[in-house]
Amino acid sequence: MNHLAQSSKHLLDDSGSSSEYFHRFGLPGRAYYKTDVFEQEMRSWNHTWQMVGRESQVQNFGDYFTCTVGDQSLFVIRTENGSLRAFHNVCPHRGAQLLVDQGNCHQVRCHYHAWRFSLEGNLLGLPQSQCFPGIDRSAVQLRSAQVDTWGGFVFVNLTPTGESLQTYLAGFPAYLEQYDHDWKELERVDSWFYEEPVNWKFLVENYLESYHLSTVHGKSLQCFDPRNIQATITGRHYQICVGYAAQDSIKQHQVFAGEPQHKSYQGFIFPNWMVNTARDNVSVFRLLPLSATQTRFEVLIYQTRSQQTAFPYNRDSFRAEFDRVLQEDFGAVRLLQSSVRSQAYGVLQFAAGLEDGIPHFQRTWLAAFNDSSLN
Ligand code: FES
Ligand SMILES: [Fe+2]
């Protein structure tokens, strides 16, 4: 039994020796459908940095957007001095949600009893304050989270202090900066989402392996050369640098167009987002788990101004082609989800060189999962 299997057995296996065989590799089936596992793994996300939007959404004083990290609602807001702040979207008085969607405000005012807060999170006023004798107003604050940016993307971390974004991302920014466009200049040109009846980890694991390229995507992703994929572990994350096939048709690929000498810089940043560069655009996947067996899969498409000029975005044909690829993936992942309650479910072995990203992800997941049990 490998290390991963031993650790996961302790926390995840309640079925005794019957599943011994399946724990040679991989996580046990219950990691993909049990509600108690799901709730603990969502707690483990408290210590992760997650991409929640773009700086361009909060350019001016008072601009804000709300976002979700795991099962937690937050908002990000631009303060008067130009810095960004992130707060839990919860009123300290009795817990009402404070803001919805996105907008602009110079004070945060709770709709329930009209407590007001500065954009630094300090209490500014409360109606009928004589009803709160002895309240220490200076101690009443919105609960803050960390916020930082890279490449125009906004990231938050629910833990108010601790590991910086730069440390967390490890070598990933340097890897992505090989792309011949400035990440800060990307503008969102499209977005849509799916709700898939699968555990979020299966979607990650499917992204991390190239073994299925020729089987599941036999026709749709011929633009890539499966023999020219260089995968590299970077901290908690996984870089997947993909070479293009030596054929002229790749220049016309609707989604992932490139040149034969180009690379597509793809990769996974733990725990829930994936990035793919192409000649004409950057696509991002963001996973928002809704339950142990339901995941919202967001697709976000970005182009710089120069890409928009050179390769005008054609929404209908682009979506149709991208959807074709993703439906192939979703179909495969559903096959896995269908089996997780089976006594015969398990991973016999990961394909060396083709599925190495999965055990790395699972070890990272398990370390975070174990840590969260101490909270
Ligand atoms: S819950 Fe917000 S003011 Fe009462
Ligand atoms: Fe795929």
mmCIF file of C-alpha atoms and ligand atoms in Angstrom:
data_model
loop_
_atom_site.group_PDB
_atom_site.id
_atom_site.type_symbol
_atom_site.label_atom_id
_atom_site.label_comp_id
_atom_site.label_asym_id
_atom_site.label_seq_id
_atom_site.Cartn_x
_atom_site.Cartn_y
_atom_site.Cartn_z
ATOM 1 C CA MET A 1 0.000 0.000 0.000
ATOM 2 C CA ASN A 2 1.480 3.379 -0.902
ATOM 3 C CA HIS A 3 1.689 6.387 1.411
ATOM 4 C CA LEU A 4 -1.327 8.078 -0.080
ATOM 5 C CA ALA A 5 -3.388 4.966 0.327
ATOM 6 C CA GLN A 6 -2.351 4.546 3.967
ATOM 7 C CA SER A 7 -3.187 8.125 4.895
ATOM 8 C CA SER A 8 -6.432 8.141 3.013
ATOM 9 C CA LYS A 9 -7.425 4.810 4.468
ATOM 10 C CA HIS A 10 -7.293 6.235 7.974
ATOM 11 C CA LEU A 11 -9.572 9.153 7.217
ATOM 12 C CA LEU A 12 -11.699 7.937 4.429
ATOM 13 C CA ASP A 13 -12.175 4.241 4.687
ATOM 14 C CA ASP A 14 -14.939 2.949 6.878
ATOM 15 C CA SER A 15 -15.388 -0.276 5.033
ATOM 16 C CA GLY A 16 -12.518 -2.294 6.502
ATOM 17 C CA SER A 17 -10.526 -4.864 4.644
ATOM 18 C CA SER A 18 -12.963 -5.320 1.757
ATOM 19 C CA SER A 19 -11.517 -2.252 0.064
ATOM 20 C CA GLU A 20 -7.877 -3.087 0.746
ATOM 21 C CA TYR A 21 -7.324 -4.031 -2.880
ATOM 22 C CA PHE A 22 -8.615 -0.730 -4.175
ATOM 23 C CA HIS A 23 -6.402 1.360 -1.984
ATOM 24 C CA ARG A 24 -3.234 0.341 -3.727
ATOM 25 C CA PHE A 25 -3.501 3.635 -5.556
ATOM 26 C CA GLY A 26 -5.816 6.582 -5.491
ATOM 27 C CA LEU A 27 -8.522 7.759 -3.179
ATOM 28 C CA PRO A 28 -11.335 5.447 -2.157
ATOM 29 C CA GLY A 29 -14.726 5.840 -3.816
ATOM 30 C CA ARG A 30 -16.293 7.494 -0.791
ATOM 31 C CA ALA A 31 -14.020 10.509 -1.284
ATOM 32 C CA TYR A 32 -16.175 11.247 -4.334
ATOM 33 C CA TYR A 33 -19.672 11.125 -2.893
ATOM 34 C CA LYS A 34 -19.738 11.310 0.909
ATOM 35 C CA THR A 35 -21.138 14.495 2.379
ATOM 36 C CA ASP A 36 -18.861 14.409 5.444
ATOM 37 C CA VAL A 37 -15.798 14.240 3.195
ATOM 38 C CA PHE A 38 -17.187 17.077 1.097
ATOM 39 C CA GLU A 39 -17.788 19.314 4.102
ATOM 40 C CA GLN A 40 -14.293 18.738 5.415
ATOM 41 C CA GLU A 41 -12.655 19.345 2.054
ATOM 42 C CA MET A 42 -14.569 22.596 1.691
ATOM 43 C CA ARG A 43 -13.143 23.613 5.103
ATOM 44 C CA SER A 44 -9.715 22.709 3.765
ATOM 45 C CA TRP A 45 -10.212 25.352 1.057
ATOM 46 C CA ASN A 46 -9.988 28.015 3.794
ATOM 47 C CA HIS A 47 -6.220 27.911 3.407
ATOM 48 C CA THR A 48 -6.061 28.068 -0.369
ATOM 49 C CA TRP A 49 -5.754 31.055 -2.660
ATOM 50 C CA GLN A 50 -8.531 31.063 -5.211
ATOM 51 C CA MET A 51 -9.031 33.098 -8.336
ATOM 52 C CA VAL A 52 -12.330 34.975 -8.022
ATOM 53 C CA GLY A 53 -12.312 37.626 -10.747
ATOM 54 C CA ARG A 54 -10.400 40.284 -12.633
ATOM 55 C CA GLU A 55 -9.021 43.594 -11.411
ATOM 56 C CA SER A 56 -10.960 45.337 -14.175
ATOM 57 C CA GLN A 57 -14.186 44.478 -12.295
ATOM 58 C CA VAL A 58 -13.067 46.659 -9.379
ATOM 59 C CA GLN A 59 -11.230 49.528 -11.044
ATOM 60 C CA ASN A 60 -12.721 52.481 -9.175
ATOM 61 C CA PHE A 61 -13.216 53.470 -5.558
ATOM 62 C CA GLY A 62 -16.225 51.554 -4.238
ATOM 63 C CA ASP A 63 -16.427 48.985 -7.036
ATOM 64 C CA TYR A 64 -17.168 45.547 -5.641
ATOM 65 C CA PHE A 65 -18.080 42.021 -6.680
ATOM 66 C CA THR A 66 -19.246 39.088 -4.617
ATOM 67 C CA CYS A 67 -17.726 35.654 -4.978
ATOM 68 C CA THR A 68 -17.749 32.178 -3.532
ATOM 69 C CA VAL A 69 -14.895 30.151 -2.091
ATOM 70 C CA GLY A 70 -16.063 26.653 -1.276
ATOM 71 C CA ASP A 71 -19.260 27.282 0.673
ATOM 72 C CA GLN A 72 -18.250 30.762 1.808
ATOM 73 C CA SER A 73 -19.596 34.021 0.371
ATOM 74 C CA LEU A 74 -17.194 36.975 0.167
ATOM 75 C CA PHE A 75 -16.909 40.315 -1.535
ATOM 76 C CA VAL A 76 -13.925 42.149 -2.958
ATOM 77 C CA ILE A 77 -13.981 45.956 -2.921
ATOM 78 C CA ARG A 78 -11.716 48.829 -4.016
ATOM 79 C CA THR A 79 -11.052 51.259 -1.166
ATOM 80 C CA GLU A 80 -10.499 55.006 -1.359
ATOM 81 C CA ASN A 81 -6.718 54.664 -1.207
ATOM 82 C CA GLY A 82 -6.827 52.340 -4.208
ATOM 83 C CA SER A 83 -6.121 49.076 -2.423
ATOM 84 C CA LEU A 84 -8.312 46.004 -2.632
ATOM 85 C CA ARG A 85 -9.959 44.460 0.416
ATOM 86 C CA ALA A 86 -11.882 41.204 0.765
ATOM 87 C CA PHE A 87 -14.465 40.454 3.432
ATOM 88 C CA HIS A 88 -16.869 37.718 4.338
ATOM 89 C CA ASN A 89 -20.216 38.808 2.971
ATOM 90 C CA VAL A 90 -21.859 38.589 6.383
ATOM 91 C CA CYS A 91 -23.086 41.274 8.767
ATOM 92 C CA PRO A 92 -21.627 40.942 12.269
ATOM 93 C CA HIS A 93 -24.901 42.051 13.889
ATOM 94 C CA ARG A 94 -26.979 38.948 13.161
ATOM 95 C CA GLY A 95 -25.431 37.467 10.074
ATOM 96 C CA ALA A 96 -27.384 38.896 7.145
ATOM 97 C CA GLN A 97 -25.790 38.777 3.708
ATOM 98 C CA LEU A 98 -24.464 42.257 2.939
ATOM 99 C CA LEU A 99 -23.948 42.615 -0.822
ATOM 100 C CA VAL A 100 -25.218 40.894 -3.967
ATOM 101 C CA ASP A 101 -23.702 40.480 -7.432
ATOM 102 C CA GLN A 102 -21.535 43.489 -8.183
ATOM 103 C CA GLY A 103 -21.810 47.258 -7.988
ATOM 104 C CA ASN A 104 -20.409 50.352 -6.341
ATOM 105 C CA CYS A 105 -20.816 51.729 -2.839
ATOM 106 C CA HIS A 106 -18.815 54.031 -0.587
ATOM 107 C CA GLN A 107 -20.144 52.412 2.574
ATOM 108 C CA VAL A 108 -21.415 48.884 3.112
ATOM 109 C CA ARG A 109 -24.905 49.085 4.546
ATOM 110 C CA CYS A 110 -26.735 46.037 5.823
ATOM 111 C CA HIS A 111 -30.301 45.886 4.523
ATOM 112 C CA TYR A 112 -31.654 44.279 7.672
ATOM 113 C CA HIS A 113 -31.050 46.832 10.450
ATOM 114 C CA ALA A 114 -28.892 49.320 8.553
ATOM 115 C CA TRP A 115 -25.571 48.878 10.296
ATOM 116 C CA ARG A 116 -22.984 50.681 8.183
ATOM 117 C CA PHE A 117 -19.342 49.825 7.597
ATOM 118 C CA SER A 118 -16.414 51.579 5.963
ATOM 119 C CA LEU A 119 -14.657 49.899 3.059
ATOM 120 C CA GLU A 120 -11.937 49.051 5.568
ATOM 121 C CA GLY A 121 -14.538 46.996 7.421
ATOM 122 C CA ASN A 122 -14.988 49.319 10.427
ATOM 123 C CA LEU A 123 -18.383 50.026 11.967
ATOM 124 C CA LEU A 124 -19.519 53.543 11.057
ATOM 125 C CA GLY A 125 -22.972 53.607 12.525
ATOM 126 C CA LEU A 126 -25.923 51.645 13.810
ATOM 127 C CA PRO A 127 -29.499 52.802 14.349
ATOM 128 C CA GLN A 128 -30.795 53.168 17.895
ATOM 129 C CA SER A 129 -27.352 52.694 19.340
ATOM 130 C CA GLN A 130 -28.682 53.230 22.879
ATOM 131 C CA CYS A 131 -30.009 49.647 22.579
ATOM 132 C CA PHE A 132 -26.419 48.345 22.560
ATOM 133 C CA PRO A 133 -25.073 49.573 25.890
ATOM 134 C CA GLY A 134 -21.429 48.786 26.393
ATOM 135 C CA ILE A 135 -20.789 47.801 22.792
ATOM 136 C CA ASP A 136 -17.173 48.433 21.786
ATOM 137 C CA ARG A 137 -17.750 49.948 18.379
ATOM 138 C CA SER A 138 -14.073 49.880 17.486
ATOM 139 C CA ALA A 139 -14.062 46.099 17.900
ATOM 140 C CA VAL A 140 -17.000 45.558 15.522
ATOM 141 C CA GLN A 141 -15.569 44.804 12.109
ATOM 142 C CA LEU A 142 -16.365 42.845 9.017
ATOM 143 C CA ARG A 143 -14.365 39.648 8.971
ATOM 144 C CA SER A 144 -11.589 40.120 6.453
ATOM 145 C CA ALA A 145 -9.832 37.736 4.106
ATOM 146 C CA GLN A 146 -6.574 38.136 2.214
ATOM 147 C CA VAL A 147 -6.706 39.490 -1.303
ATOM 148 C CA ASP A 148 -3.953 39.858 -3.876
ATOM 149 C CA THR A 149 -3.510 39.884 -7.642
ATOM 150 C CA TRP A 150 -1.414 38.330 -10.336
ATOM 151 C CA GLY A 151 -1.686 38.978 -14.064
ATOM 152 C CA GLY A 152 -4.876 40.986 -13.567
ATOM 153 C CA PHE A 153 -6.587 38.099 -11.769
ATOM 154 C CA VAL A 154 -7.911 38.694 -8.240
ATOM 155 C CA PHE A 155 -7.270 35.982 -5.674
ATOM 156 C CA VAL A 156 -8.618 35.633 -2.144
ATOM 157 C CA ASN A 157 -7.653 33.456 0.791
ATOM 158 C CA LEU A 158 -10.086 33.084 3.688
ATOM 159 C CA THR A 159 -7.271 32.933 6.222
ATOM 160 C CA PRO A 160 -6.657 36.559 7.259
ATOM 161 C CA THR A 161 -2.894 36.108 7.502
ATOM 162 C CA GLY A 162 -0.389 33.509 6.371
ATOM 163 C CA GLU A 163 1.119 32.242 3.167
ATOM 164 C CA SER A 164 1.351 34.959 0.515
ATOM 165 C CA LEU A 165 -0.149 34.518 -2.945
ATOM 166 C CA GLN A 166 3.317 34.628 -4.460
ATOM 167 C CA THR A 167 4.526 31.769 -2.268
ATOM 168 C CA TYR A 168 1.345 29.813 -2.846
ATOM 169 C CA LEU A 169 1.561 30.051 -6.634
ATOM 170 C CA ALA A 170 5.118 28.731 -6.505
ATOM 171 C CA GLY A 171 6.611 28.788 -10.017
ATOM 172 C CA PHE A 172 3.311 29.074 -11.840
ATOM 173 C CA PRO A 173 3.432 32.789 -12.770
ATOM 174 C CA ALA A 174 6.920 32.397 -14.288
ATOM 175 C CA TYR A 175 5.632 29.464 -16.307
ATOM 176 C CA LEU A 176 2.587 31.346 -17.607
ATOM 177 C CA GLU A 177 4.611 34.456 -18.370
ATOM 178 C CA GLN A 178 6.260 32.557 -21.213
ATOM 179 C CA TYR A 179 3.018 33.253 -23.101
ATOM 180 C CA ASP A 180 3.611 35.993 -25.641
ATOM 181 C CA HIS A 181 0.829 38.250 -24.326
ATOM 182 C CA ASP A 182 0.649 40.335 -21.176
ATOM 183 C CA TRP A 183 -1.719 38.630 -18.746
ATOM 184 C CA LYS A 184 -2.766 42.002 -17.348
ATOM 185 C CA GLU A 185 -4.139 43.013 -20.733
ATOM 186 C CA LEU A 186 -6.588 40.150 -21.001
ATOM 187 C CA GLU A 187 -10.242 41.102 -21.200
ATOM 188 C CA ARG A 188 -13.087 38.691 -20.752
ATOM 189 C CA VAL A 189 -14.911 38.132 -24.032
ATOM 190 C CA ASP A 190 -17.205 35.286 -22.997
ATOM 191 C CA SER A 191 -18.193 33.035 -20.128
ATOM 192 C CA TRP A 192 -20.634 30.229 -19.557
ATOM 193 C CA PHE A 193 -21.013 27.312 -17.212
ATOM 194 C CA TYR A 194 -22.198 23.744 -16.828
ATOM 195 C CA GLU A 195 -23.581 21.935 -13.823
ATOM 196 C CA GLU A 196 -22.280 18.392 -13.903
ATOM 197 C CA PRO A 197 -23.472 15.559 -11.617
ATOM 198 C CA VAL A 198 -19.947 14.624 -10.621
ATOM 199 C CA ASN A 199 -17.532 15.239 -7.781
ATOM 200 C CA TRP A 200 -15.201 18.166 -8.462
ATOM 201 C CA LYS A 201 -12.065 16.052 -7.942
ATOM 202 C CA PHE A 202 -12.899 13.825 -10.901
ATOM 203 C CA LEU A 203 -12.997 16.908 -13.136
ATOM 204 C CA VAL A 204 -9.575 17.942 -11.848
ATOM 205 C CA GLU A 205 -8.133 14.476 -12.286
ATOM 206 C CA ASN A 206 -9.443 14.226 -15.819
ATOM 207 C CA TYR A 207 -7.772 17.532 -16.672
ATOM 208 C CA LEU A 208 -4.476 16.362 -15.196
ATOM 209 C CA GLU A 209 -4.033 13.297 -17.353
ATOM 210 C CA SER A 210 -3.232 13.061 -21.043
ATOM 211 C CA TYR A 211 -3.895 9.326 -21.314
ATOM 212 C CA HIS A 212 -7.424 10.017 -22.563
ATOM 213 C CA LEU A 213 -6.407 12.455 -25.321
ATOM 214 C CA SER A 214 -6.382 9.892 -28.093
ATOM 215 C CA THR A 215 -9.403 7.926 -26.837
ATOM 216 C CA VAL A 216 -11.873 10.528 -25.617
ATOM 217 C CA HIS A 217 -10.704 13.398 -27.862
ATOM 218 C CA GLY A 218 -9.576 11.302 -30.831
ATOM 219 C CA LYS A 219 -10.922 13.811 -33.365
ATOM 220 C CA SER A 220 -11.498 17.028 -31.443
ATOM 221 C CA LEU A 221 -7.974 17.740 -30.159
ATOM 222 C CA GLN A 222 -5.799 16.584 -33.030
ATOM 223 C CA CYS A 223 -4.151 19.998 -32.918
ATOM 224 C CA PHE A 224 -2.004 18.822 -30.003
ATOM 225 C CA ASP A 225 0.915 16.434 -30.241
ATOM 226 C CA PRO A 226 0.450 13.853 -27.463
ATOM 227 C CA ARG A 227 4.132 12.924 -27.696
ATOM 228 C CA ASN A 228 5.126 16.495 -26.985
ATOM 229 C CA ILE A 229 3.596 17.182 -23.596
ATOM 230 C CA GLN A 230 5.838 18.277 -20.781
ATOM 231 C CA ALA A 231 4.202 18.048 -17.364
ATOM 232 C CA THR A 232 5.895 19.526 -14.304
ATOM 233 C CA ILE A 233 4.954 19.663 -10.641
ATOM 234 C CA THR A 234 5.148 23.193 -9.237
ATOM 235 C CA GLY A 235 4.276 23.369 -5.542
ATOM 236 C CA ARG A 236 0.680 22.196 -5.192
ATOM 237 C CA HIS A 237 0.101 22.775 -8.874
ATOM 238 C CA TYR A 238 0.787 21.114 -12.208
ATOM 239 C CA GLN A 239 2.117 22.656 -15.398
ATOM 240 C CA ILE A 240 1.180 20.977 -18.657
ATOM 241 C CA CYS A 241 3.118 22.461 -21.568
ATOM 242 C CA VAL A 242 1.611 21.065 -24.757
ATOM 243 C CA GLY A 243 3.224 21.096 -28.182
ATOM 244 C CA TYR A 244 1.265 21.452 -31.415
ATOM 245 C CA ALA A 245 0.963 18.816 -34.089
ATOM 246 C CA ALA A 246 2.987 19.429 -37.232
ATOM 247 C CA GLN A 247 0.072 20.063 -39.565
ATOM 248 C CA ASP A 248 -1.284 23.232 -41.111
ATOM 249 C CA SER A 249 -4.832 22.642 -39.872
ATOM 250 C CA ILE A 250 -3.844 23.645 -36.335
ATOM 251 C CA LYS A 251 -3.747 27.253 -37.490
ATOM 252 C CA GLN A 252 -7.469 27.071 -38.108
ATOM 253 C CA HIS A 253 -8.504 25.287 -34.918
ATOM 254 C CA GLN A 254 -11.526 27.132 -33.597
ATOM 255 C CA VAL A 255 -10.479 27.055 -29.941
ATOM 256 C CA PHE A 256 -6.823 26.113 -29.569
ATOM 257 C CA ALA A 257 -5.278 27.507 -32.739
ATOM 258 C CA GLY A 258 -1.496 27.712 -32.765
ATOM 259 C CA GLU A 259 1.571 27.429 -34.924
ATOM 260 C CA PRO A 260 3.653 24.249 -35.168
ATOM 261 C CA GLN A 261 6.468 25.804 -33.136
ATOM 262 C CA HIS A 262 4.053 27.151 -30.495
ATOM 263 C CA LYS A 263 3.363 25.765 -27.063
ATOM 264 C CA SER A 264 0.040 25.835 -25.293
ATOM 265 C CA TYR A 265 0.735 26.711 -21.654
ATOM 266 C CA GLN A 266 -1.828 24.756 -19.747
ATOM 267 C CA GLY A 267 -2.039 23.825 -16.135
ATOM 268 C CA PHE A 268 -3.879 23.362 -12.897
ATOM 269 C CA ILE A 269 -3.618 25.597 -9.862
ATOM 270 C CA PHE A 270 -4.792 23.877 -6.713
ATOM 271 C CA PRO A 271 -7.540 23.472 -5.827
ATOM 272 C CA ASN A 272 -9.978 24.510 -8.508
ATOM 273 C CA TRP A 273 -8.799 26.391 -11.559
ATOM 274 C CA MET A 274 -7.158 25.553 -14.848
ATOM 275 C CA VAL A 275 -5.617 27.799 -17.471
ATOM 276 C CA ASN A 276 -5.032 27.155 -21.181
ATOM 277 C CA THR A 277 -3.286 29.501 -23.575
ATOM 278 C CA ALA A 278 -3.776 29.482 -27.329
ATOM 279 C CA ARG A 279 -2.695 31.792 -30.127
ATOM 280 C CA ASP A 280 -6.051 33.616 -30.151
ATOM 281 C CA ASN A 281 -7.192 33.489 -26.529
ATOM 282 C CA VAL A 282 -6.790 32.255 -22.986
ATOM 283 C CA SER A 283 -9.400 29.968 -21.495
ATOM 284 C CA VAL A 284 -9.887 29.391 -17.791
ATOM 285 C CA PHE A 285 -11.907 26.700 -16.050
ATOM 286 C CA ARG A 286 -13.080 27.290 -12.510
ATOM 287 C CA LEU A 287 -14.773 24.601 -10.470
ATOM 288 C CA LEU A 288 -17.377 25.547 -7.897
ATOM 289 C CA PRO A 289 -18.506 22.425 -6.043
ATOM 290 C CA LEU A 290 -22.205 22.560 -5.185
ATOM 291 C CA SER A 291 -22.308 19.276 -3.297
ATOM 292 C CA ALA A 292 -20.311 16.058 -3.098
ATOM 293 C CA THR A 293 -21.823 14.981 -6.415
ATOM 294 C CA GLN A 294 -22.623 18.238 -8.202
ATOM 295 C CA THR A 295 -20.137 20.735 -9.618
ATOM 296 C CA ARG A 296 -20.511 24.011 -11.425
ATOM 297 C CA PHE A 297 -17.891 24.135 -14.171
ATOM 298 C CA GLU A 298 -17.254 27.680 -15.335
ATOM 299 C CA VAL A 299 -15.571 28.517 -18.619
ATOM 300 C CA LEU A 300 -14.055 32.004 -18.953
ATOM 301 C CA ILE A 301 -12.575 33.200 -22.248
ATOM 302 C CA TYR A 302 -10.112 36.089 -22.434
ATOM 303 C CA GLN A 303 -8.404 37.981 -25.219
ATOM 304 C CA THR A 304 -6.073 40.969 -25.266
ATOM 305 C CA ARG A 305 -7.106 43.927 -27.424
ATOM 306 C CA SER A 306 -4.596 42.874 -30.078
ATOM 307 C CA GLN A 307 -6.021 39.329 -30.108
ATOM 308 C CA GLN A 308 -9.530 40.747 -30.419
ATOM 309 C CA THR A 309 -8.419 42.702 -33.466
ATOM 310 C CA ALA A 310 -6.443 39.905 -35.107
ATOM 311 C CA PHE A 311 -8.848 37.068 -34.239
ATOM 312 C CA PRO A 312 -12.333 38.498 -33.616
ATOM 313 C CA TYR A 313 -14.221 36.293 -31.212
ATOM 314 C CA ASN A 314 -16.986 34.314 -32.873
ATOM 315 C CA ARG A 315 -19.135 33.268 -29.976
ATOM 316 C CA ASP A 316 -21.336 30.672 -31.651
ATOM 317 C CA SER A 317 -18.669 28.679 -33.433
ATOM 318 C CA PHE A 318 -16.208 28.972 -30.561
ATOM 319 C CA ARG A 319 -18.690 27.761 -27.977
ATOM 320 C CA ALA A 320 -19.842 24.927 -30.210
ATOM 321 C CA GLU A 321 -16.301 23.621 -30.646
ATOM 322 C CA PHE A 322 -15.326 24.080 -27.011
ATOM 323 C CA ASP A 323 -18.557 22.458 -25.887
ATOM 324 C CA ARG A 324 -17.800 19.442 -28.046
ATOM 325 C CA VAL A 325 -14.459 18.909 -26.286
ATOM 326 C CA LEU A 326 -15.898 19.466 -22.826
ATOM 327 C CA GLN A 327 -18.845 17.145 -23.400
ATOM 328 C CA GLU A 328 -16.344 14.443 -24.300
ATOM 329 C CA ASP A 329 -14.645 15.030 -20.958
ATOM 330 C CA PHE A 330 -17.879 15.221 -18.983
ATOM 331 C CA GLY A 331 -19.064 11.954 -20.518
ATOM 332 C CA ALA A 332 -15.887 10.200 -19.380
ATOM 333 C CA VAL A 333 -16.016 11.698 -15.905
ATOM 334 C CA ARG A 334 -19.629 10.600 -15.472
ATOM 335 C CA LEU A 335 -18.470 7.051 -16.066
ATOM 336 C CA LEU A 336 -16.193 7.375 -13.050
ATOM 337 C CA GLN A 337 -18.890 8.931 -10.885
ATOM 338 C CA SER A 338 -21.237 6.073 -11.781
ATOM 339 C CA SER A 339 -18.861 3.593 -10.158
ATOM 340 C CA VAL A 340 -17.875 5.216 -6.892
ATOM 341 C CA ARG A 341 -20.287 3.181 -4.779
ATOM 342 C CA SER A 342 -19.218 -0.085 -6.353
ATOM 343 C CA GLN A 343 -17.299 -2.576 -4.224
ATOM 344 C CA ALA A 344 -15.093 -3.014 -7.271
ATOM 345 C CA TYR A 345 -14.208 0.685 -7.562
ATOM 346 C CA GLY A 346 -10.521 1.495 -7.333
ATOM 347 C CA VAL A 347 -7.371 2.515 -9.152
ATOM 348 C CA LEU A 348 -5.199 -0.416 -10.121
ATOM 349 C CA GLN A 349 -2.341 1.745 -11.336
ATOM 350 C CA PHE A 350 -1.732 5.182 -12.824
ATOM 351 C CA ALA A 351 -0.132 5.311 -16.277
ATOM 352 C CA ALA A 352 3.476 6.397 -15.815
ATOM 353 C CA GLY A 353 4.176 9.705 -17.511
ATOM 354 C CA LEU A 354 0.537 10.154 -18.543
ATOM 355 C CA GLU A 355 -1.385 10.127 -15.270
ATOM 356 C CA ASP A 356 1.298 11.373 -12.855
ATOM 357 C CA GLY A 357 -0.606 14.554 -12.146
ATOM 358 C CA ILE A 358 -3.364 12.635 -10.383
ATOM 359 C CA PRO A 359 -1.346 11.212 -7.458
ATOM 360 C CA HIS A 360 0.297 14.618 -7.025
ATOM 361 C CA PHE A 361 -3.128 16.238 -6.801
ATOM 362 C CA GLN A 362 -4.393 13.561 -4.440
ATOM 363 C CA ARG A 363 -1.398 13.934 -2.112
ATOM 364 C CA THR A 364 -1.929 17.698 -2.073
ATOM 365 C CA TRP A 365 -5.638 17.249 -1.494
ATOM 366 C CA LEU A 366 -5.044 14.790 1.316
ATOM 367 C CA ALA A 367 -2.539 17.049 3.095
ATOM 368 C CA ALA A 368 -5.047 19.902 2.999
ATOM 369 C CA PHE A 369 -7.837 17.566 4.071
ATOM 370 C CA ASN A 370 -5.872 16.278 7.064
ATOM 371 C CA ASP A 371 -4.921 19.806 8.116
ATOM 372 C CA SER A 372 -8.531 20.919 8.035
ATOM 373 C CA SER A 373 -9.511 18.189 10.514
ATOM 374 C CA LEU A 374 -7.458 20.084 13.118
ATOM 375 C CA ASN A 375 -9.429 23.315 12.672
HETATM 376 S S1 FES B 1 -28.115 41.740 10.498
HETATM 377 FE FE1 FES B 1 -27.079 43.409 9.633
HETATM 378 S S2 FES B 1 -27.779 45.115 10.737
HETATM 379 FE FE2 FES B 1 -28.780 43.461 11.664
HETATM 380 FE FE FE B 2 -10.045 15.971 -21.849
#
